[in-house]
XYZ file of C-alpha atoms in Angstrom:
417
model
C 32.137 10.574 -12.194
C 32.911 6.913 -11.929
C 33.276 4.850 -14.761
C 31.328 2.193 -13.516
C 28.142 3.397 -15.667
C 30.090 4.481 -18.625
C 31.906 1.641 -19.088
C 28.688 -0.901 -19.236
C 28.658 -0.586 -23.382
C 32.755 -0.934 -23.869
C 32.993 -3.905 -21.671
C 30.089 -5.483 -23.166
C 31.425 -5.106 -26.707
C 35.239 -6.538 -25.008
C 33.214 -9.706 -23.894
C 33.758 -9.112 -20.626
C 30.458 -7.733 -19.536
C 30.198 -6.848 -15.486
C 26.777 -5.167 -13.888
C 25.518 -2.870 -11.194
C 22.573 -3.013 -8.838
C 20.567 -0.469 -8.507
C 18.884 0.098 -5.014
C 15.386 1.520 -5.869
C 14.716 1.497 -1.700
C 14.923 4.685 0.905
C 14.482 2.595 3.644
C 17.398 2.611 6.290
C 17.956 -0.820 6.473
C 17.946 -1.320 3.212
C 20.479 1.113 2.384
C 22.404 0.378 5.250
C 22.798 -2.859 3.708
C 23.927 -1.911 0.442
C 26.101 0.161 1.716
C 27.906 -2.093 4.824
C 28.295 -4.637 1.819
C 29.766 -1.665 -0.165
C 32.350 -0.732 2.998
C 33.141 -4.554 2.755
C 34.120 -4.877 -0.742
C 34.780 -1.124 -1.467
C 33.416 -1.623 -4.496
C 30.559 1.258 -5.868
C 26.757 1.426 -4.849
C 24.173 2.819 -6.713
C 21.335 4.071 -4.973
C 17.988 5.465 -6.655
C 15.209 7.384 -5.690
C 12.092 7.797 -7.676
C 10.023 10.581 -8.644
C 7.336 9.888 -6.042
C 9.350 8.928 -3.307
C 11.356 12.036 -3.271
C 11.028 15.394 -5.240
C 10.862 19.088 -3.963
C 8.101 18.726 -2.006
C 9.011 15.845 0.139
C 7.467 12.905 -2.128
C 6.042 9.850 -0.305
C 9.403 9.929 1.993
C 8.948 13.924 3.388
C 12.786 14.011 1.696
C 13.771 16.411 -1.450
C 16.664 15.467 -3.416
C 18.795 17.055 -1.448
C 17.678 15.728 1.937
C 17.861 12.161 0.672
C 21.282 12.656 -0.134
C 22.393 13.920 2.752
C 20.409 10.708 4.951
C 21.930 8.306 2.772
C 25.486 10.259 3.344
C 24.833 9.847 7.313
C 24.486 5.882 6.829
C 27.389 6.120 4.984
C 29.429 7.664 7.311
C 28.323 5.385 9.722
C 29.345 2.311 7.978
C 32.425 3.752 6.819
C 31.830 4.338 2.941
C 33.364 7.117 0.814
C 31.777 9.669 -0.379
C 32.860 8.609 -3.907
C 31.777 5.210 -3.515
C 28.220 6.324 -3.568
C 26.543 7.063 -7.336
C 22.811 8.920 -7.372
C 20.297 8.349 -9.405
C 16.752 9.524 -9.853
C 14.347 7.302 -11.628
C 11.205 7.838 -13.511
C 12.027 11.335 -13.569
C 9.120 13.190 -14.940
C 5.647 14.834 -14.794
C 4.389 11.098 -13.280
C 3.465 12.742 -9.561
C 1.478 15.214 -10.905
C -0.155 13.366 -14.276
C -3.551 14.097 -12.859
C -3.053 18.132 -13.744
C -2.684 20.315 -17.127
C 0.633 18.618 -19.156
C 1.754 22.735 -18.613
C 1.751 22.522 -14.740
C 2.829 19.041 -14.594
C 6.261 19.470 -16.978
C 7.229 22.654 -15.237
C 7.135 20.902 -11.782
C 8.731 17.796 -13.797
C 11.595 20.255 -14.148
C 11.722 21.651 -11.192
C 12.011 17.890 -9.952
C 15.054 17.514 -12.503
C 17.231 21.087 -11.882
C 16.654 19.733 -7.900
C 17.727 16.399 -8.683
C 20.503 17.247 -11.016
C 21.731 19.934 -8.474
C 21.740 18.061 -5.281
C 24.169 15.897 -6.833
C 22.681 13.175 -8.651
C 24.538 11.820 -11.627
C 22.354 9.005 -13.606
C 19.289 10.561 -14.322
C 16.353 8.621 -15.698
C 13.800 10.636 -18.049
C 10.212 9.579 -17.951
C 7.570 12.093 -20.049
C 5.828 8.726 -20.884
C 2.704 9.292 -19.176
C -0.341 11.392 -20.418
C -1.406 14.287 -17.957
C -4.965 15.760 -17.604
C -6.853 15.273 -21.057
C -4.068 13.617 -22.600
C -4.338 9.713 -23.848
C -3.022 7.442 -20.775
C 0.261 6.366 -23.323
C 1.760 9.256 -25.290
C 3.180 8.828 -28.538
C 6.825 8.131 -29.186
C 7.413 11.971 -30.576
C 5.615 13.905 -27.664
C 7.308 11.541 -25.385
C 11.073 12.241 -26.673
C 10.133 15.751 -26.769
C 9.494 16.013 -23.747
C 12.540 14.146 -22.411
C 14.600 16.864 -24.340
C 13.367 19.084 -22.562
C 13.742 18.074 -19.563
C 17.212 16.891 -20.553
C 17.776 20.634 -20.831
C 16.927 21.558 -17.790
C 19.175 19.113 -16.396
C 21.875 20.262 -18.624
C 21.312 23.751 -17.024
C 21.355 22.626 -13.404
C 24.408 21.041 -13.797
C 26.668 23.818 -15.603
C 25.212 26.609 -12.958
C 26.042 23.991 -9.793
C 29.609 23.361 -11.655
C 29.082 19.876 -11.972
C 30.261 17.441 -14.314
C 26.499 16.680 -16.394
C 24.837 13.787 -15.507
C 24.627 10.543 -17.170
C 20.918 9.704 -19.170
C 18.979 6.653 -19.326
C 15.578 7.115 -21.881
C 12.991 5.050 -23.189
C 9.685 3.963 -20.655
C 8.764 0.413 -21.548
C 8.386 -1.212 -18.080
C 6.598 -3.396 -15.820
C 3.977 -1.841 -13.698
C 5.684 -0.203 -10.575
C 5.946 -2.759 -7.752
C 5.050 -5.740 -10.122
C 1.571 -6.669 -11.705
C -1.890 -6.727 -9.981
C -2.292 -9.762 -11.448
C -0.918 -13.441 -11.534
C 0.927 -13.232 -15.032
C 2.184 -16.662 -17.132
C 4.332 -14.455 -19.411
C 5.651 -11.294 -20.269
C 6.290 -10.132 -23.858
C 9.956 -8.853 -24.366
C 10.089 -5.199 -26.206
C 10.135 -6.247 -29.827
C 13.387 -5.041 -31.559
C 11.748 -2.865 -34.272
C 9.813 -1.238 -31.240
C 13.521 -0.180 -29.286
C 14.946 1.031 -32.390
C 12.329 3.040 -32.852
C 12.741 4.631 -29.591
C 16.325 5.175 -29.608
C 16.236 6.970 -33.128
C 13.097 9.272 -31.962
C 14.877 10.377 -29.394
C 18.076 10.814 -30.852
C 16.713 13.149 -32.896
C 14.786 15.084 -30.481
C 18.068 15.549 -28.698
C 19.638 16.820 -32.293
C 16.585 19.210 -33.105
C 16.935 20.639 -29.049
C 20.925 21.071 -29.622
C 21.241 17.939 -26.872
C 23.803 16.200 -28.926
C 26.626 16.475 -26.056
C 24.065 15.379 -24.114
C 22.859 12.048 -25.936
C 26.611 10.890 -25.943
C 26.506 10.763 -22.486
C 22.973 8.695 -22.848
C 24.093 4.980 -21.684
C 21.373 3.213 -21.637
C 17.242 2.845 -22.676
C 14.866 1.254 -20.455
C 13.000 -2.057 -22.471
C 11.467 -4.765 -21.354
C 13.363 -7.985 -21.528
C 10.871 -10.418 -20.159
C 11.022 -10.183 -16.148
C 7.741 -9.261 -14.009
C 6.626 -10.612 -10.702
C 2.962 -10.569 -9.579
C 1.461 -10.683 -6.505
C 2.464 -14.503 -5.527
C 4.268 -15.036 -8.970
C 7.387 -14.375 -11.059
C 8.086 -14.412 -14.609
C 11.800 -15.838 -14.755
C 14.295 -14.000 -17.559
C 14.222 -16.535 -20.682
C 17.141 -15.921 -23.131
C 16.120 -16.839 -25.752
C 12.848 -15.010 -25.652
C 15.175 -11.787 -25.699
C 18.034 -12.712 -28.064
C 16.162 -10.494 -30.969
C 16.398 -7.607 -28.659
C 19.987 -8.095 -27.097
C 21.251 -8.437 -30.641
C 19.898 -4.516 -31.124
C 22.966 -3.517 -28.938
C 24.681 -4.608 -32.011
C 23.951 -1.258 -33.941
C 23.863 0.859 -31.009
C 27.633 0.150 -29.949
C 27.461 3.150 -27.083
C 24.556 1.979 -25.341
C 23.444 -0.626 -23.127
C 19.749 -1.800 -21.762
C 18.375 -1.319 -18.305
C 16.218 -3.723 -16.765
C 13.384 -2.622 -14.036
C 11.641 -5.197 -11.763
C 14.056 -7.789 -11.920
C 13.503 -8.408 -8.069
C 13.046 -12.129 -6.897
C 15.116 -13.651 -10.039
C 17.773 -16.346 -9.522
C 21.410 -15.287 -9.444
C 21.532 -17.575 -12.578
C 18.882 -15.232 -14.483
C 20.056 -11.929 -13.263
C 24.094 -13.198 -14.592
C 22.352 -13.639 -18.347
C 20.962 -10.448 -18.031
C 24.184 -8.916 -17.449
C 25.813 -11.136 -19.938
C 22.637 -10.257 -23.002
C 23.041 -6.238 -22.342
C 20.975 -5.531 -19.354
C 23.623 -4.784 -16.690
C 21.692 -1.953 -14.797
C 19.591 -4.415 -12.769
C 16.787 -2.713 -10.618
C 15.868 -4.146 -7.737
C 13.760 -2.760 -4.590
C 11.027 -4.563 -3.138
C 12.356 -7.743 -3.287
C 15.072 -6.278 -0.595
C 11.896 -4.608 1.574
C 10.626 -8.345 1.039
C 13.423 -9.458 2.325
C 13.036 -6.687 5.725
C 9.436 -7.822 6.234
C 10.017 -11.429 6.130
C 13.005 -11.071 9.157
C 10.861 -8.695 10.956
C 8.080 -10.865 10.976
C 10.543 -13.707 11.688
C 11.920 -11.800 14.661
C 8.208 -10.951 15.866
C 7.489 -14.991 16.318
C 11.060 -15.230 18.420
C 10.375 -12.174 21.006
C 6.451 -14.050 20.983
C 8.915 -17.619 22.247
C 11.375 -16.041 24.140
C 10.003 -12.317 26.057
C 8.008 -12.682 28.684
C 4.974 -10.169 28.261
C 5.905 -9.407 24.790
C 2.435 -10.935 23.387
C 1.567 -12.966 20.533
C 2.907 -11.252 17.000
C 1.936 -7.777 17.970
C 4.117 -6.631 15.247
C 2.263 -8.276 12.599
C -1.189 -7.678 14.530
C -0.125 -3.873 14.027
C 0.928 -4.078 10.335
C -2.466 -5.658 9.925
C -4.629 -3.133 11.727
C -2.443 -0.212 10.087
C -2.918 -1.836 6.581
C -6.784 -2.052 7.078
C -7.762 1.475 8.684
C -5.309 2.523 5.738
C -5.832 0.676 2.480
C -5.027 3.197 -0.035
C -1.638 1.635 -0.501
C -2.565 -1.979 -1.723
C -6.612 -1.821 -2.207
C -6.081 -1.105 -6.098
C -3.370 -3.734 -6.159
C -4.832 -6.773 -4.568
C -7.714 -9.055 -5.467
C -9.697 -12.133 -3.624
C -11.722 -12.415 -0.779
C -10.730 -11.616 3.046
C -8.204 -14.217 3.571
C -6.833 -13.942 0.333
C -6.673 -9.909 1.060
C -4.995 -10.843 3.798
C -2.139 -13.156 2.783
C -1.208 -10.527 -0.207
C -1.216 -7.262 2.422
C 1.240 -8.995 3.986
C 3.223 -11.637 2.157
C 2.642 -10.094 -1.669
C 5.851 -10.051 -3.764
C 4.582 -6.580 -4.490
C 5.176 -5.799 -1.298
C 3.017 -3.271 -0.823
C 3.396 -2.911 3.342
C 6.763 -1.417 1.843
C 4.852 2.235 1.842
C 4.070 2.084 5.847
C 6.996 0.904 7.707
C 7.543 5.019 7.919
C 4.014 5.576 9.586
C 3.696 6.177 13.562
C 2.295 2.870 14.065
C 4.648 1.006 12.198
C 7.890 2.932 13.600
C 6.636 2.025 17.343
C 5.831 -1.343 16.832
C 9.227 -2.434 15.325
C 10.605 -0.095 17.857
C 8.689 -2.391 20.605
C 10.134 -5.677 18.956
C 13.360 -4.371 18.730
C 13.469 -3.282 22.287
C 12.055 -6.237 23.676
C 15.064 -8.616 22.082
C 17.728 -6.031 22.605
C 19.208 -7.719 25.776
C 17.728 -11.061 24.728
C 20.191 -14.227 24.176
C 18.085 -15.928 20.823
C 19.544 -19.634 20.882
C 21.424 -21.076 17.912
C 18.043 -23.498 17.617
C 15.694 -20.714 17.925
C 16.830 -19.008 15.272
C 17.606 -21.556 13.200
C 13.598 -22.251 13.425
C 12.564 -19.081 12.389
C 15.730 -17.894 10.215
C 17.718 -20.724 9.210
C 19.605 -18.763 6.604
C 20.533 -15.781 8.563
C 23.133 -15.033 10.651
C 23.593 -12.138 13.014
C 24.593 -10.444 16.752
C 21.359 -9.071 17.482
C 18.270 -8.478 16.087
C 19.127 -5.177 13.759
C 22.186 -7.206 12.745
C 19.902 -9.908 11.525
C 17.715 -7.360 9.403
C 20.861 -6.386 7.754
C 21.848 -9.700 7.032
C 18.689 -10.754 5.717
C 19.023 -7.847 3.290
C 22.673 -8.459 2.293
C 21.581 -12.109 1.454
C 19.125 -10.349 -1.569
C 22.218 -7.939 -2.379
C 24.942 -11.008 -2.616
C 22.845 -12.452 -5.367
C 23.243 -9.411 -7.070
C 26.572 -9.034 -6.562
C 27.171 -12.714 -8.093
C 25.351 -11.933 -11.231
C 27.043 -8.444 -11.509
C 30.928 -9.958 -11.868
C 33.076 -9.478 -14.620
């Protein structure tokens, strides 16, 4: 296993503290992006999938661990990345798809999820028994919850001494923003209070003990908390030092372990380099990168509407739209205001909720349709600098790449030793 993720807590304590991305995304683009930039500095990539987005019965994607290796290994191969370049991880990894059922049913097929995971080959594994299941309080108590996470650790333990793998790598602890940012415009975010994370880490450090984990929590690296980073629907709550010293300063008595930090999409390269530098190098990012995708799709849609005869007046974004309304359940529990306002956030949220149907029919034809219609197409220097003055690119799926890598060379800035 690379070293990249065990080495987080030594080079922190050395004072030379270095990061990783982590690219919560399964769409192609994205990934091809992360991993072209990984061909081009031959560096490591670490790519995530989540328990609803993939799990043995096809999650939101129609992939099972083992699938969504192997698609992400096909990319690879086509942008020339090695195998060992490429680190796995599953996140949120726990009875969350199936919370709605008995906690019996819902843990067993939480460890089903796992011994697939953990088998297929992925090697940072994120344990989530956080949320309550059928007839259980929504938020579990910090005993049940590390309990839980043993036990699942187990299973994961198992999965990877009868595959002969080298076990995985853990990260614990639950205390994050709400999946795919807030419902709400938000003015602040409370960082995890120290005595809170302590807590955490010494519940389930002795869970571990009482299950006969112990091997196992050495190779724990790091415990999700909340450092102070959120974005809303048209807002984002940038990372404020100070506001998080208390907590960095924990790392102090847990000299193994760093922090990971969820939702820290749409922060300044500035922001995401003191997070790295505090003791929350595992940076999760994903739909700020889809953001990213939408916003040089839609750009693209506005030059084949200048430039192709026939090609019509947005009819990308005139699909997205009619695809988003005869199909709300995506975004209708997420976004607030009347009709217009509806409008603006089903397309142009932060929370980028049109993330979920770029994979339907509709969607797949009509970016199909744009991309045809500009694949022999000249776009002028001044055309493009209109619509994408940032970007720079071939053709048009160069562009979405591009547009991408620009999100992932932020990243990469902050991330430097």
């Amino acid at each position: 296993m690379s070293t990249v993720l065990t080495g987080l807590a030594g080079a922190r304590r050395a004072g030379l503290p270095y990061g990783i991305a982590s690219i919560c995304s399964a769409h192609p683009t994205v990934l091809r992006a992360a991993l072209r930039r990984a061909a081009k500095n031959g560096g490591p990539v670490l790519i995530e999938a989540t328990c609803n987005q993939v799990n043995q019965f096809g999650g939101y994607t129609g992939m099972t661990p083992a699938d969504f290796i192997v698609f992400v290994e096909g990319i690879a191969r086509e942008e020339g990345v090695a195998r060992e370049q490429i680190l796995f991880g599953g996140d949120h990894l726990g009875p969350n798809p199936w919370r709605k059922e008995p906690a019996a049913i819902a843990l067993k097929k939480a460890a089903d999820m796992v011994d697939a995971y953990v088998a297929a080959g992925f090697t940072k594994i994120h344990l989530d028994a956080s949320m309550g299941c059928a007839g259980e309080p929504v938020a579990l108590d910090d005993d049940t919850v590390a309990e839980r996470a043993a036990t699942l650790c187990a299973v994961a333990e198992t999965a990877a001494a009868r595959a002969g793998l080298a076990p995985p790598v853990y990260i614990l602890g639950t205390e994050v923003p709400v999946p795919g940012g807030a419902d709400h415009a938000l003015s602040t975010v409370e960082p995890t209070s120290p005595a809170a994370a302590r807590e955490t880490i010494a519940v389930h450090r002795a869970a571990f003990a009482r299950a006969g984990l112990d091997a196992a929590f050495t190779r724990v690296i790091a415990f999700v908390v909340q450092p102070g980073v959120e974005f809303g629907s048209d807002n984002v709550i940038a990372y404020d030092p100070p506001r998080a010293a208390a907590l960095s300063a924990l790392l102090d008595e847990e000299p193994a372990l760093v922090f990971e930090a969820h939702s820290t999409d749409y922060q300044t390269e500035a922001a995401l380099a003191a997070l790295v530098r505090d003791g929350y190098p595992i940076l999760k990012v994903g739909p700020g990168l889809t953001f990213a995708y939408r916003e040089a799709l839609y750009a693209l849609d506005l030059v084949a509407s200048d430039l192709v005869p026939g090609y019509g007046d947005r009819p990308l974004a005139r699909a997205m739209e009619a695809l988003m309304t005869a199909a709300p359940g995506y975004w209708s529990g997420y976004y607030h205001g009347d009709e217009t306002a509806l409008r603006i956030q089903r397309h142009f949220s932060y929370s980028d909720r049109i993330r979920y149907y770029w994979t339907r029919p509709e969607a797949e034809a009509a970016v199909a349709a744009l991309m045809t219609a500009l694949e022999s197409v000249h776009i002028p220097e001044t055309v493009l600098h209109q619509y994408l003055p940032q970007i720079e690119g071939a053709n048009a799926q160069d562009i979405l790449v591009a547009a991408v890598d620009r999100v992932l060379a932020v990243y990469d800035g902050a991330c430097r030793p």
